[in-house]
Amino acid sequence: MKLIVKVFGKISEEIGESEFMIEKSDNIASLKSEINTIYPQLKDLKFAIAVNKKLSTDSDKIPEGAEIALLPPFSGG
Amino acid sequence: MKLIVKVFGKISEEIGESEFMIEKSDNIASLKSEINTIYPQLKDLKFAIAVNKKLSTDSDKIPEGAEIALLPPFSGG
Amino acid sequence: MEKTRKPKNIFVEGAISPEKIAKSIANHATNHEIGGHSIFLGQVRADAKEGGKVTAIAYTAYEEMALQQAFEIREAVFEKYPLTCMHIYHSLGEVKVGEICLFVFTSSKHRKAAISACEELVERIKNELPIWGKELVSNDTSVWKENT
Amino acid sequence: MEKTRKPKNIFVEGAISPEKIAKSIANHATNHEIGGHSIFLGQVRADAKEGGKVTAIAYTAYEEMALQQAFEIREAVFEKYPLTCMHIYHSLGEVKVGEICLFVFTSSKHRKAAISACEELVERIKNELPIWGKELVSNDTSVWKENT
């Protein structure tokens, strides 16, 4: 089961894509280490992870078919 | 020696003039009682007195040729 | 050399139009140090009064004193906050309900200075400028407004 | 029955024009309960960067999430302050220096609610909406902006 991960701002620029596919993880912590394996260049970047358009914490479970997004620090306004 | 007293807002409406002449007083306190004698209808109205465009207190002296103004509570904006 | 500022006229005959506000905003597009503008607009309300509703406010002022006070407020606020620009406009004469009677506009590099300065200006304008509003009521009476 | 509000689009393609702001102000002339409007405008600054000056900011957003967050902020601020109206507009795409990229507009019967609500909205918009600004620099480089 794969999930779509949308990426924005500096992260999108860094990996040259606006989204990628990834194997579903149980929770955010394991998703993060998965992402770091695929894209080691993201290791030093600060970002939050949204699950279904809500900010998540490391222990949050990831539901089936969730929409994941990697969000660098906001800079609107 | 007479002084011109400018009046505004409700006070102007009350006495039907935008200014009047009054005998010069030494200080604001005595000017006030002078005004109350001429215009007893002002007794119940709240107003500040400006001397040369500055708010005054009762003990302030009144200089020769000063411009006096009676100012009801402000309501700009 | 210190830049010396002189009292500016703040009074506008009648209502302040949205076009005047737009023009004032547009005038700041050439200042590339500005990061934020804060604007306050006072609008005339149709408050209920004995016997009717407010239809307009007629403003009068002790103009010379008001301009001098506005100048002192302006200087004090420029001293307190790092502002790029500051504009104050107040109506004289009749302003109908729904129309704008006060326009305060501050600009700064960063938002916080512009916002705080604008708020402080509005309070000081209401409390310290010798301006009077007479509320004209639909039944042809009138009430002198008092700021609270 | 409770009035239910739905998410509104806050995004505008490119800069926000002074004319749009004027029109928005003019639209409130028919609401005779409004006594004060508070407006905040964000303007793009020509900050100095390594090798040049900022010439524009290119904005992108996680739009669906931003609209949902904006809706929640909107509801919370309506709950907290007695407001008549609230409008939020943010640019997407390129906005040049001197142009307006954010327009926040609150209206209320009394000034204090409008002013406090506007200030709170600006802070929350900057902190909570997934929007990113990429500063385009005159030497053809770019820097990702970070709100502080």
GROMACS .gro file of C-alpha atoms in nm:
model
  450
    1MET     CA    1   0.000   0.000   0.000
    2LYS     CA    2   0.154   0.329  -0.112
    3LEU     CA    3   0.082   0.685  -0.005
    4ILE     CA    4   0.120   1.009  -0.196
    5VAL     CA    5   0.342   1.264  -0.024
    6LYS     CA    6   0.300   1.622  -0.139
    7VAL     CA    7   0.599   1.849  -0.091
    8PHE     CA    8   0.623   2.227  -0.084
    9GLY     CA    9   0.857   2.524  -0.084
   10LYS     CA   10   1.224   2.453  -0.029
   11ILE     CA   11   1.167   2.075  -0.004
   12SER     CA   12   1.002   2.065  -0.343
   13GLU     CA   13   1.295   2.259  -0.486
   14GLU     CA   14   1.544   2.030  -0.314
   15ILE     CA   15   1.406   1.704  -0.453
   16GLY     CA   16   1.283   1.848  -0.783
   17GLU     CA   17   0.930   1.711  -0.747
   18SER     CA   18   0.598   1.838  -0.612
   19GLU     CA   19   0.503   1.491  -0.484
   20PHE     CA   20   0.633   1.135  -0.453
   21MET     CA   21   0.503   0.789  -0.358
   22ILE     CA   22   0.612   0.609  -0.045
   23GLU     CA   23   0.532   0.278   0.128
   24LYS     CA   24   0.273   0.336   0.404
   25SER     CA   25   0.419   0.352   0.756
   26ASP     CA   26   0.231   0.295   1.080
   27ASN     CA   27   0.311   0.629   1.234
   28ILE     CA   28   0.479   0.959   1.159
   29ALA     CA   29   0.810   0.868   1.326
   30SER     CA   30   0.861   0.567   1.100
   31LEU     CA   31   0.743   0.765   0.795
   32LYS     CA   32   1.011   1.021   0.871
   33SER     CA   33   1.294   0.768   0.882
   34GLU     CA   34   1.162   0.615   0.558
   35ILE     CA   35   1.172   0.959   0.395
   36ASN     CA   36   1.526   1.021   0.522
   37THR     CA   37   1.640   0.696   0.361
   38ILE     CA   38   1.497   0.788   0.021
   39TYR     CA   39   1.589   1.157   0.031
   40PRO     CA   40   1.897   1.198   0.253
   41GLN     CA   41   1.921   1.561   0.136
   42LEU     CA   42   1.612   1.641   0.350
   43LYS     CA   43   1.792   1.545   0.673
   44ASP     CA   44   1.906   1.899   0.748
   45LEU     CA   45   1.582   2.068   0.647
   46LYS     CA   46   1.318   2.165   0.901
   47PHE     CA   47   0.966   2.056   0.811
   48ALA     CA   48   0.635   1.963   0.968
   49ILE     CA   49   0.421   1.675   0.840
   50ALA     CA   50   0.051   1.712   0.770
   51VAL     CA   51  -0.179   1.409   0.760
   52ASN     CA   52  -0.505   1.478   0.583
   53LYS     CA   53  -0.436   1.853   0.606
   54LYS     CA   54  -0.375   1.854   0.981
   55LEU     CA   55  -0.037   1.899   1.149
   56SER     CA   56   0.083   1.576   1.305
   57THR     CA   57   0.315   1.465   1.584
   58ASP     CA   58   0.560   1.174   1.577
   59SER     CA   59   0.328   0.928   1.750
   60ASP     CA   60   0.027   0.993   1.521
   61LYS     CA   61  -0.097   0.684   1.333
   62ILE     CA   62  -0.131   0.716   0.957
   63PRO     CA   63  -0.473   0.609   0.824
   64GLU     CA   64  -0.514   0.411   0.497
   65GLY     CA   65  -0.509   0.638   0.193
   66ALA     CA   66  -0.405   0.943   0.396
   67GLU     CA   67  -0.281   1.253   0.218
   68ILE     CA   68   0.066   1.330   0.353
   69ALA     CA   69   0.239   1.665   0.307
   70LEU     CA   70   0.586   1.789   0.402
   71LEU     CA   71   0.569   2.154   0.509
   72PRO     CA   72   0.880   2.371   0.547
   73PRO     CA   73   0.848   2.669   0.787
   74PHE     CA   74   0.561   2.891   0.673
   75SER     CA   75   0.638   3.229   0.525
   76GLY     CA   76   0.310   3.378   0.411
   77GLY     CA   77   0.224   3.746   0.446
   78MET     CA   78  -0.873   9.496   2.865
   79LYS     CA   79  -1.103   9.245   2.699
   80LEU     CA   80  -1.034   8.894   2.570
   81ILE     CA   81  -1.202   8.702   2.292
   82VAL     CA   82  -1.346   8.369   2.404
   83LYS     CA   83  -1.411   8.115   2.128
   84VAL     CA   84  -1.678   7.857   2.197
   85PHE     CA   85  -1.747   7.523   2.031
   86GLY     CA   86  -1.988   7.234   2.001
   87LYS     CA   87  -2.273   7.223   2.249
   88ILE     CA   88  -2.161   7.546   2.422
   89SER     CA   89  -2.178   7.739   2.099
   90GLU     CA   90  -2.525   7.601   2.038
   91GLU     CA   91  -2.630   7.685   2.395
   92ILE     CA   92  -2.533   8.052   2.382
   93GLY     CA   93  -2.605   8.102   2.011
   94GLU     CA   94  -2.261   8.250   1.935
   95SER     CA   95  -1.926   8.118   1.817
   96GLU     CA   96  -1.736   8.368   2.032
   97PHE     CA   97  -1.785   8.646   2.286
   98MET     CA   98  -1.583   8.919   2.461
   99ILE     CA   99  -1.506   8.910   2.831
  100GLU     CA  100  -1.309   9.125   3.078
  101LYS     CA  101  -0.960   8.977   3.130
  102SER     CA  102  -0.921   8.775   3.451
  103ASP     CA  103  -0.597   8.695   3.629
  104ASN     CA  104  -0.637   8.321   3.619
  105ILE     CA  105  -0.862   8.047   3.487
  106ALA     CA  106  -1.060   8.003   3.810
  107SER     CA  107  -1.173   8.366   3.811
  108LEU     CA  108  -1.240   8.357   3.436
  109LYS     CA  109  -1.472   8.062   3.497
  110SER     CA  110  -1.679   8.242   3.760
  111GLU     CA  111  -1.696   8.545   3.531
  112ILE     CA  112  -1.829   8.324   3.251
  113ASN     CA  113  -2.083   8.163   3.483
  114THR     CA  114  -2.217   8.506   3.575
  115ILE     CA  115  -2.267   8.609   3.212
  116TYR     CA  116  -2.390   8.271   3.088
  117PRO     CA  117  -2.558   8.090   3.379
  118GLN     CA  118  -2.681   7.828   3.128
  119LEU     CA  119  -2.322   7.697   3.102
  120LYS     CA  120  -2.311   7.603   3.471
  121ASP     CA  121  -2.421   7.245   3.412
  122LEU     CA  122  -2.209   7.188   3.104
  123LYS     CA  123  -1.874   7.015   3.118
  124PHE     CA  124  -1.596   7.196   2.936
  125ALA     CA  125  -1.221   7.246   2.939
  126ILE     CA  126  -1.059   7.585   2.881
  127ALA     CA  127  -0.774   7.637   2.638
  128VAL     CA  128  -0.540   7.935   2.665
  129ASN     CA  129  -0.349   8.002   2.346
  130LYS     CA  130  -0.448   7.656   2.217
  131LYS     CA  131  -0.321   7.468   2.523
  132LEU     CA  132  -0.542   7.305   2.784
  133SER     CA  133  -0.529   7.496   3.112
  134THR     CA  134  -0.584   7.427   3.481
  135ASP     CA  135  -0.763   7.651   3.733
  136SER     CA  136  -0.448   7.813   3.867
  137ASP     CA  137  -0.302   7.904   3.526
  138LYS     CA  138  -0.244   8.277   3.474
  139ILE     CA  139  -0.396   8.435   3.166
  140PRO     CA  140  -0.148   8.635   2.956
  141GLU     CA  141  -0.242   8.969   2.791
  142GLY     CA  142  -0.422   8.919   2.459
  143ALA     CA  143  -0.455   8.543   2.512
  144GLU     CA  144  -0.689   8.343   2.291
  145ILE     CA  145  -0.936   8.167   2.518
  146ALA     CA  146  -1.154   7.874   2.406
  147LEU     CA  147  -1.426   7.676   2.583
  148LEU     CA  148  -1.408   7.311   2.480
  149PRO     CA  149  -1.687   7.062   2.552
  150PRO     CA  150  -1.585   6.692   2.569
  151PHE     CA  151  -1.420   6.592   2.242
  152SER     CA  152  -1.601   6.359   2.007
  153GLY     CA  153  -1.391   6.327   1.695
  154GLY     CA  154  -1.346   6.003   1.503
  155MET     CA  155   2.079   6.774   1.048
  156GLU     CA  156   1.748   6.691   1.210
  157LYS     CA  157   1.458   6.668   0.974
  158THR     CA  158   1.198   6.917   1.096
  159ARG     CA  159   0.835   6.844   1.026
  160LYS     CA  160   0.567   7.109   1.013
  161PRO     CA  161   0.197   7.078   1.107
  162LYS     CA  162   0.004   6.925   0.815
  163ASN     CA  163  -0.362   6.978   0.749
  164ILE     CA  164  -0.559   6.675   0.862
  165PHE     CA  165  -0.905   6.808   0.775
  166VAL     CA  166  -1.112   6.700   0.477
  167GLU     CA  167  -1.444   6.864   0.384
  168GLY     CA  168  -1.716   6.597   0.407
  169ALA     CA  169  -1.667   6.220   0.384
  170ILE     CA  170  -1.336   6.049   0.302
  171SER     CA  171  -1.380   5.847  -0.017
  172PRO     CA  172  -1.254   5.490  -0.073
  173GLU     CA  173  -1.078   5.630  -0.382
  174LYS     CA  174  -0.876   5.868  -0.165
  175ILE     CA  175  -0.775   5.572   0.051
  176ALA     CA  176  -0.678   5.367  -0.256
  177LYS     CA  177  -0.471   5.655  -0.389
  178SER     CA  178  -0.295   5.695  -0.056
  179ILE     CA  179  -0.210   5.321  -0.053
  180ALA     CA  180  -0.090   5.332  -0.415
  181ASN     CA  181   0.139   5.626  -0.334
  182HIS     CA  182   0.343   5.398  -0.109
  183ALA     CA  183   0.428   5.145  -0.382
  184THR     CA  184   0.748   5.335  -0.459
  185ASN     CA  185   0.877   5.301  -0.104
  186HIS     CA  186   1.052   4.965  -0.108
  187GLU     CA  187   1.143   4.967   0.261
  188ILE     CA  188   0.780   4.927   0.367
  189GLY     CA  189   0.673   4.576   0.471
  190GLY     CA  190   0.341   4.653   0.639
  191HIS     CA  191   0.064   4.911   0.646
  192SER     CA  192  -0.196   4.947   0.919
  193ILE     CA  193  -0.514   5.142   0.848
  194PHE     CA  194  -0.802   5.245   1.071
  195LEU     CA  195  -1.124   5.385   0.927
  196GLY     CA  196  -1.403   5.538   1.131
  197GLN     CA  197  -1.747   5.500   0.973
  198VAL     CA  198  -2.069   5.678   1.077
  199ARG     CA  199  -2.320   5.442   1.242
  200ALA     CA  200  -2.700   5.471   1.227
  201ASP     CA  201  -2.735   5.448   1.605
  202ALA     CA  202  -3.086   5.450   1.750
  203LYS     CA  203  -3.169   5.773   1.936
  204GLU     CA  204  -3.485   5.897   2.105
  205GLY     CA  205  -3.731   5.956   1.825
  206GLY     CA  206  -3.524   5.820   1.539
  207LYS     CA  207  -3.194   5.705   1.398
  208VAL     CA  208  -2.870   5.889   1.330
  209THR     CA  209  -2.859   5.988   0.961
  210ALA     CA  210  -2.532   6.183   0.963
  211ILE     CA  211  -2.272   6.344   1.188
  212ALA     CA  212  -2.179   6.710   1.143
  213TYR     CA  213  -1.819   6.769   1.255
  214THR     CA  214  -1.673   7.097   1.374
  215ALA     CA  215  -1.331   7.161   1.525
  216TYR     CA  216  -1.113   7.421   1.689
  217GLU     CA  217  -0.898   7.382   1.382
  218GLU     CA  218  -0.580   7.567   1.477
  219MET     CA  219  -0.557   7.387   1.811
  220ALA     CA  220  -0.644   7.050   1.656
  221LEU     CA  221  -0.368   7.085   1.398
  222GLN     CA  222  -0.118   7.179   1.664
  223GLN     CA  223  -0.223   6.885   1.884
  224ALA     CA  224  -0.216   6.649   1.585
  225PHE     CA  225   0.136   6.768   1.510
  226GLU     CA  226   0.250   6.694   1.865
  227ILE     CA  227   0.086   6.350   1.862
  228ARG     CA  228   0.248   6.281   1.525
  229GLU     CA  229   0.594   6.375   1.651
  230ALA     CA  230   0.553   6.165   1.966
  231VAL     CA  231   0.440   5.858   1.771
  232PHE     CA  232   0.722   5.897   1.516
  233GLU     CA  233   0.960   5.915   1.813
  234LYS     CA  234   0.817   5.601   1.973
  235TYR     CA  235   0.789   5.368   1.671
  236PRO     CA  236   1.018   5.309   1.371
  237LEU     CA  237   0.769   5.427   1.109
  238THR     CA  238   0.821   5.506   0.744
  239CYS     CA  239   0.501   5.705   0.695
  240MET     CA  240   0.201   5.832   0.889
  241HIS     CA  241  -0.116   5.995   0.759
  242ILE     CA  242  -0.418   6.129   0.949
  243TYR     CA  243  -0.737   6.258   0.789
  244HIS     CA  244  -1.053   6.367   0.969
  245SER     CA  245  -1.376   6.497   0.820
  246LEU     CA  246  -1.530   6.837   0.886
  247GLY     CA  247  -1.891   6.915   0.800
  248GLU     CA  248  -2.153   6.654   0.729
  249VAL     CA  249  -2.074   6.283   0.691
  250LYS     CA  250  -2.367   6.049   0.624
  251VAL     CA  251  -2.417   5.704   0.779
  252GLY     CA  252  -2.201   5.445   0.607
  253GLU     CA  253  -1.944   5.707   0.506
  254ILE     CA  254  -1.586   5.734   0.635
  255CYS     CA  255  -1.502   6.020   0.877
  256LEU     CA  256  -1.155   5.918   1.000
  257PHE     CA  257  -0.860   5.766   0.813
  258VAL     CA  258  -0.539   5.680   1.001
  259PHE     CA  259  -0.258   5.517   0.803
  260THR     CA  260   0.083   5.401   0.928
  261SER     CA  261   0.357   5.218   0.741
  262SER     CA  262   0.671   5.051   0.864
  263LYS     CA  263   0.938   4.800   0.771
  264HIS     CA  264   0.781   4.546   1.005
  265ARG     CA  265   0.415   4.493   1.087
  266LYS     CA  266   0.424   4.535   1.464
  267ALA     CA  267   0.535   4.898   1.463
  268ALA     CA  268   0.274   4.993   1.203
  269ILE     CA  269  -0.006   4.815   1.393
  270SER     CA  270   0.081   4.950   1.739
  271ALA     CA  271   0.136   5.304   1.612
  272CYS     CA  272  -0.196   5.307   1.426
  273GLU     CA  273  -0.386   5.190   1.733
  274GLU     CA  274  -0.218   5.449   1.954
  275LEU     CA  275  -0.290   5.726   1.703
  276VAL     CA  276  -0.660   5.640   1.689
  277GLU     CA  277  -0.689   5.653   2.069
  278ARG     CA  278  -0.502   5.981   2.094
  279ILE     CA  279  -0.699   6.141   1.808
  280LYS     CA  280  -1.027   6.054   1.978
  281ASN     CA  281  -0.912   6.171   2.323
  282GLU     CA  282  -0.698   6.473   2.248
  283LEU     CA  283  -0.817   6.654   1.936
  284PRO     CA  284  -1.073   6.934   1.984
  285ILE     CA  285  -1.326   6.800   1.736
  286TRP     CA  286  -1.700   6.769   1.795
  287GLY     CA  287  -1.956   6.552   1.626
  288LYS     CA  288  -2.323   6.643   1.626
  289GLU     CA  289  -2.538   6.344   1.544
  290LEU     CA  290  -2.825   6.442   1.318
  291VAL     CA  291  -3.134   6.229   1.388
  292SER     CA  292  -3.406   6.131   1.141
  293ASN     CA  293  -3.675   6.324   1.332
  294ASP     CA  294  -3.481   6.650   1.277
  295THR     CA  295  -3.336   6.662   1.626
  296SER     CA  296  -2.967   6.634   1.707
  297VAL     CA  297  -2.743   6.498   1.981
  298TRP     CA  298  -2.388   6.602   2.065
  299LYS     CA  299  -2.171   6.293   2.055
  300GLU     CA  300  -1.937   6.212   2.343
  301ASN     CA  301  -1.642   5.979   2.312
  302THR     CA  302  -1.628   5.712   2.581
  303MET     CA  303  -3.076   2.851   1.368
  304GLU     CA  304  -2.700   2.891   1.369
  305LYS     CA  305  -2.554   3.061   1.070
  306THR     CA  306  -2.304   2.819   0.919
  307ARG     CA  307  -2.013   2.960   0.729
  308LYS     CA  308  -1.818   2.771   0.465
  309PRO     CA  309  -1.451   2.802   0.372
  310LYS     CA  310  -1.401   3.099   0.139
  311ASN     CA  311  -1.121   3.131  -0.108
  312ILE     CA  312  -0.856   3.366   0.026
  313PHE     CA  313  -0.615   3.340  -0.267
  314VAL     CA  314  -0.562   3.603  -0.532
  315GLU     CA  315  -0.341   3.551  -0.836
  316GLY     CA  316  -0.057   3.806  -0.823
  317ALA     CA  317  -0.061   4.137  -0.635
  318ILE     CA  318  -0.365   4.280  -0.456
  319SER     CA  319  -0.452   4.615  -0.616
  320PRO     CA  320  -0.540   4.934  -0.424
  321GLU     CA  321  -0.859   4.939  -0.635
  322LYS     CA  322  -0.963   4.602  -0.494
  323ILE     CA  323  -0.909   4.740  -0.143
  324ALA     CA  324  -1.112   5.054  -0.224
  325LYS     CA  325  -1.395   4.841  -0.363
  326SER     CA  326  -1.394   4.624  -0.054
  327ILE     CA  327  -1.417   4.932   0.170
  328ALA     CA  328  -1.695   5.083  -0.044
  329ASN     CA  329  -1.894   4.758  -0.018
  330HIS     CA  330  -1.933   4.821   0.354
  331ALA     CA  331  -2.105   5.159   0.316
  332THR     CA  332  -2.445   4.991   0.320
  333ASN     CA  333  -2.382   4.831   0.660
  334HIS     CA  334  -2.492   5.102   0.902
  335GLU     CA  335  -2.395   4.911   1.217
  336ILE     CA  336  -2.025   4.941   1.142
  337GLY     CA  337  -1.835   5.209   1.335
  338GLY     CA  338  -1.476   5.106   1.264
  339HIS     CA  339  -1.266   4.916   1.013
  340SER     CA  340  -0.916   4.788   1.072
  341ILE     CA  341  -0.698   4.694   0.775
  342PHE     CA  342  -0.357   4.536   0.751
  343LEU     CA  343  -0.162   4.528   0.426
  344GLY     CA  344   0.157   4.332   0.368
  345GLN     CA  345   0.387   4.487   0.108
  346VAL     CA  346   0.691   4.326  -0.055
  347ARG     CA  347   1.019   4.484   0.059
  348ALA     CA  348   1.338   4.517  -0.145
  349ASP     CA  349   1.553   4.360   0.128
  350ALA     CA  350   1.926   4.336   0.067
  351LYS     CA  351   2.046   3.978   0.008
  352GLU     CA  352   2.384   3.831  -0.078
  353GLY     CA  353   2.457   3.947  -0.430
  354GLY     CA  354   2.159   4.173  -0.478
  355LYS     CA  355   1.819   4.298  -0.368
  356VAL     CA  356   1.482   4.128  -0.353
  357THR     CA  357   1.283   4.219  -0.666
  358ALA     CA  358   0.973   4.005  -0.603
  359ILE     CA  359   0.833   3.723  -0.392
  360ALA     CA  360   0.683   3.414  -0.558
  361TYR     CA  361   0.415   3.264  -0.332
  362THR     CA  362   0.301   2.903  -0.330
  363ALA     CA  363   0.066   2.729  -0.089
  364TYR     CA  364  -0.079   2.396   0.012
  365GLU     CA  365  -0.407   2.549  -0.092
  366GLU     CA  366  -0.663   2.300   0.041
  367MET     CA  367  -0.499   2.294   0.383
  368ALA     CA  368  -0.453   2.673   0.389
  369LEU     CA  369  -0.822   2.729   0.313
  370GLN     CA  370  -0.925   2.487   0.584
  371GLN     CA  371  -0.690   2.650   0.838
  372ALA     CA  372  -0.808   2.996   0.733
  373PHE     CA  373  -1.165   2.883   0.789
  374GLU     CA  374  -1.085   2.760   1.140
  375ILE     CA  375  -0.898   3.082   1.225
  376ARG     CA  376  -1.191   3.283   1.087
  377GLU     CA  377  -1.444   3.096   1.300
  378ALA     CA  378  -1.230   3.130   1.614
  379VAL     CA  379  -1.183   3.504   1.564
  380PHE     CA  380  -1.555   3.557   1.493
  381GLU     CA  381  -1.623   3.368   1.815
  382LYS     CA  382  -1.381   3.582   2.017
  383TYR     CA  383  -1.469   3.932   1.892
  384PRO     CA  384  -1.804   4.096   1.808
  385LEU     CA  385  -1.726   4.153   1.441
  386THR     CA  386  -1.957   4.254   1.160
  387CYS     CA  387  -1.727   4.147   0.876
  388MET     CA  388  -1.391   3.983   0.814
  389HIS     CA  389  -1.199   3.946   0.489
  390ILE     CA  390  -0.865   3.780   0.420
  391TYR     CA  391  -0.681   3.786   0.087
  392HIS     CA  392  -0.335   3.646   0.017
  393SER     CA  393  -0.144   3.649  -0.310
  394LEU     CA  394  -0.022   3.343  -0.497
  395GLY     CA  395   0.241   3.365  -0.771
  396GLU     CA  396   0.469   3.659  -0.822
  397VAL     CA  397   0.432   3.989  -0.634
  398LYS     CA  398   0.685   4.262  -0.709
  399VAL     CA  399   0.849   4.492  -0.453
  400GLY     CA  400   0.612   4.771  -0.352
  401GLU     CA  401   0.306   4.560  -0.430
  402ILE     CA  402   0.054   4.427  -0.178
  403CYS     CA  403   0.057   4.051  -0.099
  404LEU     CA  404  -0.172   4.034   0.208
  405PHE     CA  405  -0.498   4.217   0.283
  406VAL     CA  406  -0.675   4.158   0.616
  407PHE     CA  407  -0.991   4.358   0.683
  408THR     CA  408  -1.213   4.353   0.993
  409SER     CA  409  -1.518   4.566   1.074
  410SER     CA  410  -1.710   4.610   1.395
  411LYS     CA  411  -1.953   4.837   1.574
  412HIS     CA  412  -1.671   4.967   1.794
  413ARG     CA  413  -1.309   5.019   1.706
  414LYS     CA  414  -1.140   4.802   1.967
  415ALA     CA  415  -1.286   4.472   1.844
  416ALA     CA  416  -1.195   4.550   1.483
  417ILE     CA  417  -0.838   4.650   1.575
  418SER     CA  418  -0.766   4.354   1.806
  419ALA     CA  419  -0.921   4.102   1.568
  420CYS     CA  420  -0.721   4.233   1.273
  421GLU     CA  421  -0.395   4.213   1.464
  422GLU     CA  422  -0.470   3.859   1.582
  423LEU     CA  423  -0.563   3.749   1.230
  424VAL     CA  424  -0.237   3.879   1.086
  425GLU     CA  425  -0.033   3.689   1.345
  426ARG     CA  426  -0.227   3.367   1.293
  427ILE     CA  427  -0.213   3.393   0.913
  428LYS     CA  428   0.165   3.430   0.924
  429ASN     CA  429   0.212   3.149   1.175
  430GLU     CA  430  -0.049   2.894   1.076
  431LEU     CA  431  -0.117   2.905   0.703
  432PRO     CA  432   0.091   2.671   0.483
  433ILE     CA  433   0.210   2.940   0.243
  434TRP     CA  434   0.568   2.989   0.124
  435GLY     CA  435   0.739   3.293  -0.017
  436LYS     CA  436   1.046   3.261  -0.234
  437GLU     CA  437   1.235   3.587  -0.256
  438LEU     CA  438   1.365   3.648  -0.606
  439VAL     CA  439   1.693   3.839  -0.597
  440SER     CA  440   1.825   4.080  -0.861
  441ASN     CA  441   2.127   3.855  -0.942
  442ASP     CA  442   1.888   3.573  -1.047
  443THR     CA  443   1.926   3.376  -0.728
  444SER     CA  444   1.646   3.313  -0.479
  445VAL     CA  445   1.601   3.271  -0.105
  446TRP     CA  446   1.317   3.094   0.076
  447LYS     CA  447   1.164   3.340   0.320
  448GLU     CA  448   1.111   3.240   0.683
  449ASN     CA  449   0.868   3.418   0.912
  450THR     CA  450   1.018   3.516   1.246
   0.00000   0.00000   0.00000
